[in-house]
Structures are given as structure tokens and as C-alpha cells.
CSV table of C-alpha atoms in Angstrom, one decimal:
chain,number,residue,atom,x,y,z
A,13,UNK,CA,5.5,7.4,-3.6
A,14,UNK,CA,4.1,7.4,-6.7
A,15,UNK,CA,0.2,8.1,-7.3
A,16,UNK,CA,-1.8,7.8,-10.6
A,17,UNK,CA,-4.5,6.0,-12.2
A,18,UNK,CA,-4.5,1.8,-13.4
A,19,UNK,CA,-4.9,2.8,-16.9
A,20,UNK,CA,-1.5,4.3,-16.6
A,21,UNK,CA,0.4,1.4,-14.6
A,22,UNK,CA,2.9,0.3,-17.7
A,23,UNK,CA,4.5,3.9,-17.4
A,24,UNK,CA,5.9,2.0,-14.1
A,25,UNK,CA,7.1,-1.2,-15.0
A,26,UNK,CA,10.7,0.2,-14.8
A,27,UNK,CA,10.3,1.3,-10.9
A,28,UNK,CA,11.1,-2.5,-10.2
A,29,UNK,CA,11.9,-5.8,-12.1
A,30,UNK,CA,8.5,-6.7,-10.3
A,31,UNK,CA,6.5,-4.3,-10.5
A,32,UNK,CA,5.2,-5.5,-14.2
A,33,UNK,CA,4.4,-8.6,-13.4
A,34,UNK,CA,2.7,-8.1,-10.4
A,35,UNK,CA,0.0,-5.5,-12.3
A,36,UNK,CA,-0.1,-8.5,-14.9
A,37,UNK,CA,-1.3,-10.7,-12.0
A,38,UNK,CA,-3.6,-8.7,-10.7
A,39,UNK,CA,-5.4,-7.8,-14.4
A,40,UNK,CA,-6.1,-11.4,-14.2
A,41,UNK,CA,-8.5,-11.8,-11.9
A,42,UNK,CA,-12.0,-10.6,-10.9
A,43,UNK,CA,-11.0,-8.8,-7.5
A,44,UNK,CA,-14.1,-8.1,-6.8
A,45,UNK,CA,-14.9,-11.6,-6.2
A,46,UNK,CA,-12.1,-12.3,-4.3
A,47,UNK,CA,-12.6,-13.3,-0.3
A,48,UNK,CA,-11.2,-11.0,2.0
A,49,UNK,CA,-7.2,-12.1,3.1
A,50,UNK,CA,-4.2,-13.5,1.4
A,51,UNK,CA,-4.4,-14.6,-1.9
A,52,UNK,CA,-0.5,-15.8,-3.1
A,53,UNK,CA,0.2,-15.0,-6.9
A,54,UNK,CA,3.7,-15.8,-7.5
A,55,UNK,CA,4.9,-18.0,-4.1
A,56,UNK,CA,5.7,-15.1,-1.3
A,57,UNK,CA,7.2,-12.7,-4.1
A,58,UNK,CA,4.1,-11.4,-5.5
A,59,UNK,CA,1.0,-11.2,-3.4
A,60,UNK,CA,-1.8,-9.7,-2.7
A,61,UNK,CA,-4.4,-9.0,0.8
A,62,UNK,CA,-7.7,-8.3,-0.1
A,63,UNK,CA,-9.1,-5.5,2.5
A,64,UNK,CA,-12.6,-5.3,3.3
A,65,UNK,CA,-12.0,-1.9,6.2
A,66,UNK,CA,-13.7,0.9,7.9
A,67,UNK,CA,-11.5,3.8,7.6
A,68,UNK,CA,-9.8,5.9,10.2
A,69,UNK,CA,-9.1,9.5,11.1
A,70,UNK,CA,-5.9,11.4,10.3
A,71,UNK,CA,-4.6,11.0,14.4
A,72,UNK,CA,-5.8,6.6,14.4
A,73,UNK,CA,-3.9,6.2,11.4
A,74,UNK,CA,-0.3,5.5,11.8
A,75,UNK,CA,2.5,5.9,9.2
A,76,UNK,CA,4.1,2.5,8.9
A,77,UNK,CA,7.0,1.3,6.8
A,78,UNK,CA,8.6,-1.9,5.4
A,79,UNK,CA,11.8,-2.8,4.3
A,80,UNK,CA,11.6,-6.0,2.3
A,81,UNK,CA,8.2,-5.1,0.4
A,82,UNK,CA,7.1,-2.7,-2.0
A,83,UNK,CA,3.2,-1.9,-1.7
A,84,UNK,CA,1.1,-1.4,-4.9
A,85,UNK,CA,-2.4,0.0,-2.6
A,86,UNK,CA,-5.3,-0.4,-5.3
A,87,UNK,CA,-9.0,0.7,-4.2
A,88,UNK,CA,-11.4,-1.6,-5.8
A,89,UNK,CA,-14.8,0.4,-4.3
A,90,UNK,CA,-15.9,2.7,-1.3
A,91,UNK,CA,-16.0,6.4,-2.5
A,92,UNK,CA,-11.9,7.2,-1.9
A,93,UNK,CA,-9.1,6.5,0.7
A,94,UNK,CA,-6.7,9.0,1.8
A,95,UNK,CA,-2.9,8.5,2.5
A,96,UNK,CA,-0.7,10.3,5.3
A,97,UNK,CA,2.8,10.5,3.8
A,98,UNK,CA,6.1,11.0,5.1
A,99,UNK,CA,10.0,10.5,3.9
A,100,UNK,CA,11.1,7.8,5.8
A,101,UNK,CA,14.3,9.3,6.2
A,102,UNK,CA,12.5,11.9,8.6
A,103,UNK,CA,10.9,9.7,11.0
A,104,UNK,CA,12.5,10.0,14.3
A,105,UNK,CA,9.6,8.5,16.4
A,106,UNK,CA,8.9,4.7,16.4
A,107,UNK,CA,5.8,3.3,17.9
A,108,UNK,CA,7.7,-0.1,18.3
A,109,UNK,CA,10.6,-1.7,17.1
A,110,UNK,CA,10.5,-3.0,13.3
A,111,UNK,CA,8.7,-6.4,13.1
A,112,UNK,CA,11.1,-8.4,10.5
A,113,UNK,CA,8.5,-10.8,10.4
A,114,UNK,CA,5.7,-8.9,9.6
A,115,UNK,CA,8.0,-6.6,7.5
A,116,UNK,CA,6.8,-3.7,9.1
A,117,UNK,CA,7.2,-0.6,11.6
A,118,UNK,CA,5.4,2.1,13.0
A,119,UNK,CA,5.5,5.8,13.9
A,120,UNK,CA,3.5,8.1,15.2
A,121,UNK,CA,5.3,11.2,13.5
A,122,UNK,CA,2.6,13.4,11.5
A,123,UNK,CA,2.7,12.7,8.0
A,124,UNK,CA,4.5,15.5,6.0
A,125,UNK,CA,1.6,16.1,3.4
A,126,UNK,CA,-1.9,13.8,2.3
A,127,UNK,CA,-3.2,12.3,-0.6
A,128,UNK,CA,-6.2,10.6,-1.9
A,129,UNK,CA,-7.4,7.6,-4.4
A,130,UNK,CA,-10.8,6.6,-6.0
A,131,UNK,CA,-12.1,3.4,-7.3
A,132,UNK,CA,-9.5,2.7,-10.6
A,133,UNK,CA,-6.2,4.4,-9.1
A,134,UNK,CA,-3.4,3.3,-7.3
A,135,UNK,CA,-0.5,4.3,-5.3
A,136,UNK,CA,2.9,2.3,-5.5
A,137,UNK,CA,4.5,2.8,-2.0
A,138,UNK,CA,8.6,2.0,-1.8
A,139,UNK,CA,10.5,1.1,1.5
A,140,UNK,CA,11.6,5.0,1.6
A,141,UNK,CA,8.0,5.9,1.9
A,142,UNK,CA,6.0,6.3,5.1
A,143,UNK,CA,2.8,5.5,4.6
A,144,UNK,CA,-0.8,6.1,6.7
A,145,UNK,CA,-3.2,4.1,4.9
A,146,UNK,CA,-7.0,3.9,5.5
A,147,UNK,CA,-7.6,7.7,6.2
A,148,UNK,CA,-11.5,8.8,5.9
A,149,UNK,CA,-15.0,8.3,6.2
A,150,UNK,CA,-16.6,5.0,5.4
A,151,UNK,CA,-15.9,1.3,4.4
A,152,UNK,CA,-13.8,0.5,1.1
A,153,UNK,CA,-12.5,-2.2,-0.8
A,154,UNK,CA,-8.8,-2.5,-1.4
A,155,UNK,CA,-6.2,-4.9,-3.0
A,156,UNK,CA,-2.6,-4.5,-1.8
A,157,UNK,CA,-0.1,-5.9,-3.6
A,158,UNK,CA,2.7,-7.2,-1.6
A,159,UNK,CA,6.2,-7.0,-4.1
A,160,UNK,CA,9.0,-8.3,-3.3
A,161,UNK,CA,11.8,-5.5,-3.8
């Protein structure tokens, strides 16, 4: 998991071959105008889902996982999101079985610690991280971008 603020995304162009180009795409265009759903920016490689949501309290949200995707989370407005996190490698209980279609899987282990963004950061979630999105009070705007590992 990796958690920091956009003006600081080239430090992580190295995490994947990817990851550059997908914070390239995203720089170039007005998010906030964007409708709400799937908006393809490079095919099913690079894409991102625009998320218009209420948030959720620590026990609703569930720590999910994926195994083909990487998830760049960026909040666009809303006054923060927090994050349940857990090593993936700790999980030992599944909600349901891993949806291969969907590319994802959840669990209803308690994250092992919690973390929070504002408008202008990011977190880059890898297919070792659990991840409980959506935690907190409120509505907020989000782009996640879905990267192909």
C-alpha cells in the first residue's frame, strides 16, 4: 500500500511499468466533469470508475482484493475517505469465493491498521493489499484507476 499526495505521484512510476502512464491519463482530463461509471483510457489496461458514494462504517466496509488489477484510489472531493487495511497474506476468512470476472474477493477479517485521504492524495493499492475502501461520514467523489498489473 502505498499512500501519499498527487503532487508526488512520479516518485512511483517504478512500482509498475503502468503505473506512469496511467497518472499521465488521468492528468488529462477534467475529473470533475466526468459522469459517474467506467470511462476506458487505454482499452481494458488502463481504466478508470468514477464514484459518486455515501461512505460506510468501519464493520459495512469489507476488505476486498484483486489479483489481476492494481488500484490507484484518488479522492477528487467530499472532506476525506478512510481505508481498512490488511496483508493479504493474513486473510483466512473469505466472504465468497474470488470473482475472476469481476477480479475481486472478499473478507470479512478486521483490517490490521486504518488510513485516511483528502481531496489531492491518493493511495496505490497492489494485489497483496487488502483493502476496505469507503470508510466515514458523508458523500465523496473518487476516481479509481483500474491498472493492469
Amino acid at each position: 500500500m502505498i499512500f501519499d499526495s498527487l503532487k508526488n505521484c512520479a516518485a512511483y512510476y517504478g512500482v509498475s511499468p503502468r503505473i506512469k502512464q496511467a497518472f499521465e491519463l488521468f492528468a488529462a482530463v477534467d475529473w470533475s466533469k466526468a459522469e459517474a461509471g467506467v470511462h476506458e483510457l487505454d482499452g481494458r489496461t488502463i481504466y478508470a470508475n468514477v464514484q459518486e458514494r455515501g461512505l460506510k462504517s468501519k464493520e459495512e466496509a469489507k476488505l476486498e482484493v484483486h489479483d489481476k488489477y492494481i488500484d490507484i484510489q484518488i479522492l477528487l472531493s467530499g472532506a476525506e475517505e478512510s481505508f481498512g487495511w490488511a496483508d493479504r497474506s493474513t486473510l483466512r476468512e473469505p466472504k465468497e469465493a474470488f470473482n475472476a470476472e469481476k477480479d475481486i474477493q472478499f473478507f470479512l477479517d478486521a483490517p490490521q491498521t486504518y488510513y485516511t485521504l483528502r481531496p489531492g492524495q491518493f493511495t496505490i493499492l497492489l494485489p497483496e493489499d487488502a483493502h476496505a475502501p469507503l470508510v466515514g461520514e458523508g458523500t465523496i467523489r473518487k476516481v479509481i484507476l483500474k491498472v493492469l498489473k
